[in-house]
Amino acid sequence: MQAPLPSNELDRLLDLSAYGLDYLELEEQFRDLTALAAKISGAKFSLINIIDTYTQWSVAATGIDPGQVPRDQSICQYTILDEDPLEVQNILEDDRFAGQAFATEESPFKYYWGIPLRTPEGFNIGALCVLDSKPKLIDEEKTEMLKLIANEVVNRLGMVKNIRQLEDSVSQAKEATRKIAHDIRGPLGGILGLSQLIHDKGDKASLGEASEVIGFIFSSSQALLELTDEILLESIRPSKAYRELSSDEYTLPIFGEKLKSLYGVQASQKGVILTVSTNEDNCDRPFAKRQFLQIAGNLISNAIKFTPEGKKVHVSLSLESDSPSKGIRISVKDQGVGMTPEKITEILGGQSDSTKGTAGETGYGFGLPVVRKLVTEQGGSMKIDSKENEYSEFNVWVPL
């Protein structure tokens, strides 16, 4: 049985994307809250789950290792449908979970209690849940304490979001400084060359006292030119930029490894081969993370969904530094079922309906609209090339 989607699903996903979460880097910040939830409830297991377009990500857990499962194979997909907690006294007897891997006699999960993680904007982006092998009594007092923990999870996620946005602003300020330095370097170079010429001639008697003034201009221009050179070198020096990469930045190799770590599990679970390549040009140059992880992640999950077992999904990343095409290019090509020209037109026009994957995966129909929205909001573009029963390739470019 497939859970119904929240009525505000597209807005919910866009709200989640605005947090810019890296699901592999949150455990340390939330481990104490899952431990506290398990202690209060008396349950063996506790998890903080974030639910995106295709996947439930356990960003922190107690009693079990954090991991990921397809969204349609989770219990929390039902929890995010409402504002109130969801309790399942016996998972084995609930028809909604019949046939799921966790709904077996051998599974340690028989009891579930979960509460949605509701953002200030009113969207449920995930759930705090506890599980056990036998029923628990979650009374009103425990419920209130667990609600406080869920609120603290959302508060901390908000801090992560605010810090990321602040870091993005700092990164943009650095880029603006680099552009200013670049813009003033040209005129200064011209002034320096002219004043050098005049200064050289100033040794002749015909220039007289003007030589002293021109010499001063030359010295001042030289100092300003050295200053702008220093600013430029600081911003483009590859080795130093790589060593001092800040928390709000990626380089192409780091971004590529992050994508393999996050989505390699999905690919291997289906028997799909996921490969990632990065262009060597500008490979050590840092760029702000922004929402590139969310854009690429949705494209990769979509490609895996429509690629049969044994086939490949290839991701290509490049950083283009020449104006006016300066930006990040993300290409995701699969060996899947392909699309008709009509289907491509629907997707690019934001009118496409969802379809099931090659292994019967649930189709939600929001992954590509989310990508399209995120890309266009940043002034980027998305192109699609496809041939039925052979491949589909999504090519996204976002300016920097």
Short mmCIF file of C-alpha atoms in Angstrom, two decimals:
data_model
loop_
_atom_site.label_atom_id
_atom_site.label_comp_id
_atom_site.label_asym_id
_atom_site.label_seq_id
_atom_site.Cartn_x
_atom_site.Cartn_y
_atom_site.Cartn_z
CA MET A 1 0.00 0.00 0.00
CA GLN A 2 1.37 3.38 -1.01
CA ALA A 3 0.97 6.25 1.41
CA PRO A 4 -0.86 9.30 0.12
CA LEU A 5 1.35 12.32 -0.42
CA PRO A 6 1.04 15.47 1.67
CA SER A 7 -1.18 17.96 -0.11
CA ASN A 8 1.68 20.47 -0.12
CA GLU A 9 4.33 18.02 -1.29
CA LEU A 10 6.11 20.23 -3.83
CA ASP A 11 6.30 23.15 -1.39
CA ARG A 12 7.40 20.73 1.34
CA LEU A 13 10.29 19.52 -0.80
CA LEU A 14 11.30 23.05 -1.72
CA ASP A 15 11.25 24.00 1.97
CA LEU A 16 13.49 21.02 2.73
CA SER A 17 15.83 21.95 -0.11
CA ALA A 18 16.23 25.44 1.36
CA TYR A 19 17.97 23.86 4.37
CA GLY A 20 20.76 22.59 2.10
CA LEU A 21 21.28 19.53 4.31
CA ASP A 22 24.17 17.12 3.91
CA TYR A 23 22.65 13.98 5.38
CA LEU A 24 26.05 12.39 6.08
CA GLU A 25 27.28 15.24 8.26
CA LEU A 26 24.47 15.64 10.80
CA GLU A 27 24.86 12.64 13.10
CA GLU A 28 27.15 14.29 15.65
CA GLN A 29 24.79 17.25 16.05
CA PHE A 30 21.72 15.08 16.72
CA ARG A 31 22.98 11.87 18.38
CA ASP A 32 22.26 13.23 21.86
CA LEU A 33 18.62 13.88 20.94
CA THR A 34 17.98 10.34 19.71
CA ALA A 35 19.58 8.97 22.89
CA LEU A 36 17.32 11.22 24.99
CA ALA A 37 14.22 10.16 23.02
CA ALA A 38 15.05 6.47 23.55
CA LYS A 39 15.57 7.04 27.28
CA ILE A 40 12.32 8.96 27.76
CA SER A 41 10.23 6.44 25.80
CA GLY A 42 12.01 3.37 27.15
CA ALA A 43 12.45 2.14 23.57
CA LYS A 44 15.46 0.25 22.20
CA PHE A 45 15.66 2.29 19.02
CA SER A 46 15.30 5.96 18.19
CA LEU A 47 15.88 7.77 14.89
CA ILE A 48 15.74 11.21 13.33
CA ASN A 49 14.56 10.72 9.75
CA ILE A 50 14.47 13.27 6.94
CA ILE A 51 12.25 12.42 3.97
CA ASP A 52 13.04 13.85 0.56
CA THR A 53 11.60 13.06 -2.87
CA TYR A 54 12.67 9.42 -3.02
CA THR A 55 14.50 8.56 0.19
CA GLN A 56 14.22 8.44 3.96
CA TRP A 57 17.57 9.47 5.44
CA SER A 58 18.30 8.52 9.06
CA VAL A 59 20.66 11.34 10.01
CA ALA A 60 21.08 10.14 13.61
CA ALA A 61 20.05 7.03 15.54
CA THR A 62 20.29 5.15 18.82
CA GLY A 63 20.37 1.34 18.94
CA ILE A 64 20.92 1.07 15.19
CA ASP A 65 23.28 2.56 12.61
CA PRO A 66 21.98 5.55 10.63
CA GLY A 67 21.24 4.71 7.02
CA GLN A 68 18.80 5.21 4.20
CA VAL A 69 15.79 3.37 2.78
CA PRO A 70 13.48 4.10 -0.13
CA ARG A 71 10.72 6.42 1.01
CA ASP A 72 7.98 3.95 0.10
CA GLN A 73 9.59 1.35 2.41
CA SER A 74 9.31 3.48 5.54
CA ILE A 75 6.81 4.05 8.32
CA CYS A 76 7.65 7.73 8.69
CA GLN A 77 6.17 8.42 5.25
CA TYR A 78 2.83 8.19 7.07
CA THR A 79 3.96 10.29 10.03
CA ILE A 80 4.59 13.37 7.88
CA LEU A 81 0.97 13.34 6.67
CA ASP A 82 -0.33 14.89 9.89
CA GLU A 83 0.64 17.23 12.72
CA ASP A 84 -0.06 14.69 15.46
CA PRO A 85 2.12 11.74 16.55
CA LEU A 86 1.60 8.40 14.82
CA GLU A 87 1.55 5.23 16.93
CA VAL A 88 1.58 1.68 15.57
CA GLN A 89 1.06 -0.87 18.35
CA ASN A 90 1.84 -3.89 16.17
CA ILE A 91 3.59 -3.37 12.85
CA LEU A 92 2.93 -6.98 11.79
CA GLU A 93 -0.83 -6.50 12.04
CA ASP A 94 -0.95 -3.21 10.13
CA ASP A 95 -2.01 -3.66 6.48
CA ARG A 96 -0.06 -0.56 5.43
CA PHE A 97 3.22 -2.40 6.01
CA ALA A 98 2.38 -5.84 4.68
CA GLY A 99 5.27 -7.22 2.65
CA GLN A 100 7.81 -4.68 3.89
CA ALA A 101 11.23 -5.95 4.98
CA PHE A 102 10.78 -4.57 8.48
CA ALA A 103 7.35 -6.21 8.94
CA THR A 104 8.49 -9.78 9.66
CA GLU A 105 8.66 -11.99 12.72
CA GLU A 106 12.46 -11.81 12.60
CA SER A 107 12.51 -8.02 12.59
CA PRO A 108 13.23 -6.30 15.91
CA PHE A 109 10.68 -3.64 15.01
CA LYS A 110 7.17 -4.43 16.26
CA TYR A 111 6.19 -1.12 17.86
CA TYR A 112 6.47 2.39 16.39
CA TRP A 113 5.82 5.89 17.68
CA GLY A 114 6.73 8.95 15.62
CA ILE A 115 6.17 12.68 15.56
CA PRO A 116 6.66 14.93 12.51
CA LEU A 117 9.48 17.45 12.33
CA ARG A 118 7.51 20.56 11.47
CA THR A 119 9.36 23.64 10.23
CA PRO A 120 8.34 27.22 11.10
CA GLU A 121 6.91 27.46 7.58
CA GLY A 122 4.48 24.64 8.43
CA PHE A 123 6.01 21.75 6.47
CA ASN A 124 6.77 18.27 7.81
CA ILE A 125 10.26 17.47 6.51
CA GLY A 126 10.77 14.28 8.51
CA ALA A 127 10.08 12.57 11.81
CA LEU A 128 11.50 11.75 15.21
CA CYS A 129 10.57 8.15 15.95
CA VAL A 130 11.12 5.38 18.51
CA LEU A 131 10.77 1.65 17.89
CA ASP A 132 10.84 -1.50 19.99
CA SER A 133 10.25 -5.24 19.84
CA LYS A 134 7.25 -4.92 22.15
CA PRO A 135 4.54 -2.31 22.79
CA LYS A 136 5.43 0.73 24.89
CA LEU A 137 3.32 3.13 26.89
CA ILE A 138 3.85 6.63 25.58
CA ASP A 139 1.65 8.61 27.96
CA GLU A 140 0.81 12.31 27.80
CA GLU A 141 3.85 13.33 29.84
CA LYS A 142 6.26 11.37 27.63
CA THR A 143 4.51 12.69 24.54
CA GLU A 144 5.10 16.29 25.63
CA MET A 145 8.79 15.59 26.29
CA LEU A 146 9.20 13.90 22.91
CA LYS A 147 7.50 16.89 21.27
CA LEU A 148 10.09 19.14 22.93
CA ILE A 149 12.87 16.97 21.48
CA ALA A 150 11.29 17.15 18.01
CA ASN A 151 11.12 20.94 18.32
CA GLU A 152 14.79 21.01 19.30
CA VAL A 153 15.64 18.95 16.21
CA VAL A 154 13.90 21.53 14.03
CA ASN A 155 15.61 24.38 15.90
CA ARG A 156 19.03 22.84 15.27
CA LEU A 157 18.20 22.25 11.63
CA GLY A 158 17.27 25.91 11.45
CA MET A 159 20.68 26.80 12.87
CA VAL A 160 22.32 24.64 10.19
CA LYS A 161 20.27 26.47 7.56
CA ASN A 162 21.12 29.93 8.91
CA ILE A 163 24.83 29.13 9.15
CA ARG A 164 24.84 27.83 5.58
CA GLN A 165 23.10 30.96 4.32
CA LEU A 166 25.55 33.15 6.22
CA GLU A 167 28.47 31.23 4.76
CA ASP A 168 26.96 31.62 1.30
CA SER A 169 26.82 35.38 1.86
CA VAL A 170 30.45 35.43 2.93
CA SER A 171 31.41 33.38 -0.11
CA GLN A 172 29.52 35.76 -2.39
CA ALA A 173 31.26 38.70 -0.74
CA LYS A 174 34.64 37.09 -1.43
CA GLU A 175 33.66 36.59 -5.05
CA ALA A 176 32.54 40.21 -5.28
CA THR A 177 35.91 41.31 -3.89
CA ARG A 178 37.68 39.21 -6.50
CA LYS A 179 35.60 40.77 -9.28
CA ILE A 180 36.30 44.28 -8.01
CA ALA A 181 40.01 43.57 -7.89
CA HIS A 182 39.86 42.18 -11.41
CA ASP A 183 37.91 45.21 -12.68
CA ILE A 184 40.29 47.80 -11.25
CA ARG A 185 43.44 45.96 -12.22
CA GLY A 186 43.01 46.78 -15.93
CA PRO A 187 42.76 50.57 -15.55
CA LEU A 188 45.54 50.59 -12.99
CA GLY A 189 47.76 48.65 -15.35
CA GLY A 190 47.11 51.24 -18.03
CA ILE A 191 47.89 54.11 -15.67
CA LEU A 192 51.03 52.35 -14.54
CA GLY A 193 52.22 51.80 -18.10
CA LEU A 194 51.54 55.39 -19.10
CA SER A 195 53.15 56.87 -15.99
CA GLN A 196 56.15 54.59 -16.48
CA LEU A 197 56.54 55.91 -20.01
CA ILE A 198 56.25 59.52 -18.89
CA HIS A 199 58.51 58.87 -15.95
CA ASP A 200 61.18 57.38 -18.18
CA LYS A 201 61.08 60.48 -20.33
CA GLY A 202 61.03 62.66 -17.25
CA ASP A 203 64.76 62.29 -16.85
CA LYS A 204 65.07 64.57 -19.85
CA ALA A 205 65.26 68.29 -19.18
CA SER A 206 62.23 68.97 -21.34
CA LEU A 207 59.89 67.43 -18.74
CA GLY A 208 61.41 69.38 -15.87
CA GLU A 209 59.50 69.44 -12.62
CA ALA A 210 56.65 67.28 -14.00
CA SER A 211 58.89 64.27 -13.55
CA GLU A 212 58.56 64.42 -9.77
CA VAL A 213 54.76 64.42 -9.98
CA ILE A 214 54.69 61.58 -12.47
CA GLY A 215 57.07 59.63 -10.25
CA PHE A 216 54.60 59.93 -7.42
CA ILE A 217 51.77 58.70 -9.66
CA PHE A 218 53.91 55.78 -10.70
CA SER A 219 54.70 54.79 -7.11
CA SER A 220 51.05 54.99 -6.07
CA SER A 221 49.86 52.98 -9.06
CA GLN A 222 52.51 50.35 -8.41
CA ALA A 223 51.31 49.95 -4.82
CA LEU A 224 47.65 49.64 -5.86
CA LEU A 225 48.50 47.13 -8.56
CA GLU A 226 50.41 44.97 -6.07
CA LEU A 227 47.42 45.11 -3.74
CA THR A 228 44.96 43.94 -6.40
CA ASP A 229 47.41 41.21 -7.49
CA GLU A 230 47.50 39.98 -3.91
CA ILE A 231 43.68 39.88 -3.75
CA LEU A 232 43.46 38.02 -7.05
CA LEU A 233 46.13 35.50 -6.14
CA GLU A 234 44.47 34.83 -2.80
CA SER A 235 41.18 34.01 -4.52
CA ILE A 236 42.49 31.82 -7.34
CA ARG A 237 45.57 30.11 -5.87
CA PRO A 238 44.58 26.41 -6.26
CA SER A 239 46.78 24.77 -3.64
CA LYS A 240 45.94 27.23 -0.88
CA ALA A 241 42.25 27.25 -1.75
CA TYR A 242 42.18 23.48 -1.56
CA ARG A 243 44.00 23.31 1.78
CA GLU A 244 41.82 25.96 3.34
CA LEU A 245 38.46 24.85 1.96
CA SER A 246 35.76 26.29 4.20
CA SER A 247 32.69 24.45 5.46
CA ASP A 248 30.44 26.20 2.94
CA GLU A 249 32.45 25.14 -0.11
CA TYR A 250 33.11 22.15 -2.35
CA THR A 251 35.69 21.39 -4.98
CA LEU A 252 34.65 19.16 -7.88
CA PRO A 253 36.43 16.03 -6.50
CA ILE A 254 34.91 16.53 -3.03
CA PHE A 255 31.46 17.12 -4.52
CA GLY A 256 31.82 13.98 -6.63
CA GLU A 257 32.85 11.84 -3.64
CA LYS A 258 29.93 13.23 -1.65
CA LEU A 259 27.47 12.18 -4.36
CA LYS A 260 28.95 8.67 -4.50
CA SER A 261 28.72 8.33 -0.71
CA LEU A 262 25.11 9.52 -0.58
CA TYR A 263 23.66 7.76 -3.61
CA GLY A 264 25.94 4.78 -4.12
CA VAL A 265 23.81 2.84 -1.62
CA GLN A 266 20.65 3.40 -3.66
CA ALA A 267 22.41 2.26 -6.80
CA SER A 268 23.88 -0.89 -5.25
CA GLN A 269 20.55 -1.84 -3.66
CA LYS A 270 19.05 -1.97 -7.15
CA GLY A 271 22.12 -3.43 -8.84
CA VAL A 272 22.79 -0.27 -10.82
CA ILE A 273 26.36 0.90 -11.44
CA LEU A 274 26.88 4.53 -10.38
CA THR A 275 29.98 6.34 -11.62
CA VAL A 276 31.03 9.96 -11.15
CA SER A 277 33.67 11.86 -13.13
CA THR A 278 34.99 15.39 -12.70
CA ASN A 279 36.60 17.66 -15.27
CA GLU A 280 40.25 18.34 -14.44
CA ASP A 281 39.94 22.03 -15.33
CA ASN A 282 39.45 24.09 -12.15
CA CYS A 283 39.21 20.88 -10.12
CA ASP A 284 40.83 22.49 -7.07
CA ARG A 285 38.92 25.73 -7.25
CA PRO A 286 36.35 26.03 -4.44
CA PHE A 287 32.74 27.02 -5.02
CA ALA A 288 29.83 27.66 -2.65
CA LYS A 289 27.72 24.58 -1.88
CA ARG A 290 24.41 26.38 -2.32
CA GLN A 291 21.82 23.74 -3.34
CA PHE A 292 23.93 21.73 -5.76
CA LEU A 293 23.65 18.63 -3.57
CA GLN A 294 19.86 18.74 -3.73
CA ILE A 295 19.86 19.36 -7.49
CA ALA A 296 22.28 16.54 -8.30
CA GLY A 297 20.72 14.19 -5.75
CA ASN A 298 17.25 14.41 -7.26
CA LEU A 299 18.64 13.83 -10.75
CA ILE A 300 20.65 10.80 -9.62
CA SER A 301 17.75 9.24 -7.69
CA ASN A 302 15.51 9.75 -10.71
CA ALA A 303 18.08 8.14 -13.01
CA ILE A 304 18.48 5.12 -10.72
CA LYS A 305 14.71 4.74 -10.59
CA PHE A 306 14.46 4.37 -14.38
CA THR A 307 17.59 2.28 -14.93
CA PRO A 308 17.33 -1.54 -14.97
CA GLU A 309 19.56 -3.79 -12.90
CA GLY A 310 23.06 -4.20 -14.34
CA LYS A 311 22.95 -0.93 -16.26
CA LYS A 312 24.84 2.31 -15.54
CA VAL A 313 24.18 5.82 -14.32
CA HIS A 314 27.01 8.24 -14.99
CA VAL A 315 27.40 11.67 -13.40
CA SER A 316 29.71 14.25 -14.97
CA LEU A 317 30.72 17.43 -13.11
CA SER A 318 32.53 20.46 -14.48
CA LEU A 319 33.33 23.97 -13.32
CA GLU A 320 33.29 26.52 -16.13
CA SER A 321 35.26 29.66 -15.30
CA ASP A 322 35.00 31.71 -18.50
CA SER A 323 32.36 34.43 -18.67
CA PRO A 324 29.54 34.46 -19.65
CA SER A 325 29.29 30.67 -19.09
CA LYS A 326 30.88 30.75 -15.64
CA GLY A 327 29.08 28.18 -13.52
CA ILE A 328 28.62 24.57 -12.46
CA ARG A 329 27.53 21.98 -15.02
CA ILE A 330 25.97 18.73 -13.81
CA SER A 331 25.21 15.96 -16.28
CA VAL A 332 23.41 12.74 -15.28
CA LYS A 333 23.07 10.06 -17.95
CA ASP A 334 21.38 6.69 -17.45
CA GLN A 335 20.90 3.54 -19.51
CA GLY A 336 17.23 3.38 -18.74
CA VAL A 337 13.87 3.35 -20.45
CA GLY A 338 14.27 6.72 -22.14
CA MET A 339 11.57 9.26 -22.97
CA THR A 340 9.56 10.48 -25.89
CA PRO A 341 9.96 14.09 -27.14
CA GLU A 342 6.48 14.76 -25.76
CA LYS A 343 7.53 13.57 -22.30
CA ILE A 344 10.62 15.80 -22.38
CA THR A 345 8.46 18.80 -23.28
CA GLU A 346 6.13 18.02 -20.37
CA ILE A 347 9.03 17.80 -17.89
CA LEU A 348 10.63 21.04 -19.04
CA GLY A 349 7.23 22.69 -18.87
CA GLY A 350 6.58 21.40 -15.36
CA GLN A 351 3.56 19.34 -16.43
CA SER A 352 4.84 15.77 -16.17
CA ASP A 353 3.06 13.10 -14.12
CA SER A 354 4.88 10.42 -12.14
CA THR A 355 5.48 6.87 -13.35
CA LYS A 356 6.82 3.78 -11.61
CA GLY A 357 10.48 2.80 -11.89
CA THR A 358 11.91 -0.20 -13.70
CA ALA A 359 11.71 -2.31 -10.52
CA GLY A 360 8.26 -1.06 -9.60
CA GLU A 361 9.53 1.80 -7.44
CA THR A 362 6.90 4.24 -6.33
CA GLY A 363 6.65 7.33 -8.48
CA TYR A 364 6.04 10.61 -6.69
CA GLY A 365 6.38 13.02 -9.60
CA PHE A 366 8.16 15.77 -7.67
CA GLY A 367 11.90 15.10 -8.12
CA LEU A 368 12.29 16.79 -11.49
CA PRO A 369 9.95 19.71 -10.70
CA VAL A 370 12.08 20.39 -7.61
CA VAL A 371 15.23 20.39 -9.75
CA ARG A 372 13.62 22.65 -12.35
CA LYS A 373 12.51 25.09 -9.65
CA LEU A 374 15.90 25.20 -7.88
CA VAL A 375 17.78 25.64 -11.16
CA THR A 376 15.57 28.38 -12.61
CA GLU A 377 15.51 30.30 -9.31
CA GLN A 378 19.29 30.53 -9.50
CA GLY A 379 19.25 31.72 -13.12
CA GLY A 380 20.31 28.35 -14.53
CA SER A 381 19.00 26.06 -17.24
CA MET A 382 18.14 22.39 -17.73
CA LYS A 383 18.29 20.42 -20.97
CA ILE A 384 17.20 16.85 -21.63
CA ASP A 385 18.39 14.45 -24.30
CA SER A 386 16.82 11.01 -24.52
CA LYS A 387 16.15 8.03 -26.74
CA GLU A 388 13.45 5.54 -25.89
CA ASN A 389 14.70 2.20 -24.51
CA GLU A 390 18.29 3.45 -24.55
CA TYR A 391 19.09 6.44 -22.32
CA SER A 392 18.15 9.78 -20.81
CA GLU A 393 20.61 12.57 -20.08
CA PHE A 394 19.83 15.58 -17.92
CA ASN A 395 22.20 18.50 -18.31
CA VAL A 396 21.97 21.27 -15.72
CA TRP A 397 23.95 24.52 -15.67
CA VAL A 398 23.83 26.96 -12.75
CA PRO A 399 25.76 30.25 -12.85
CA LEU A 400 28.23 31.20 -10.13
#
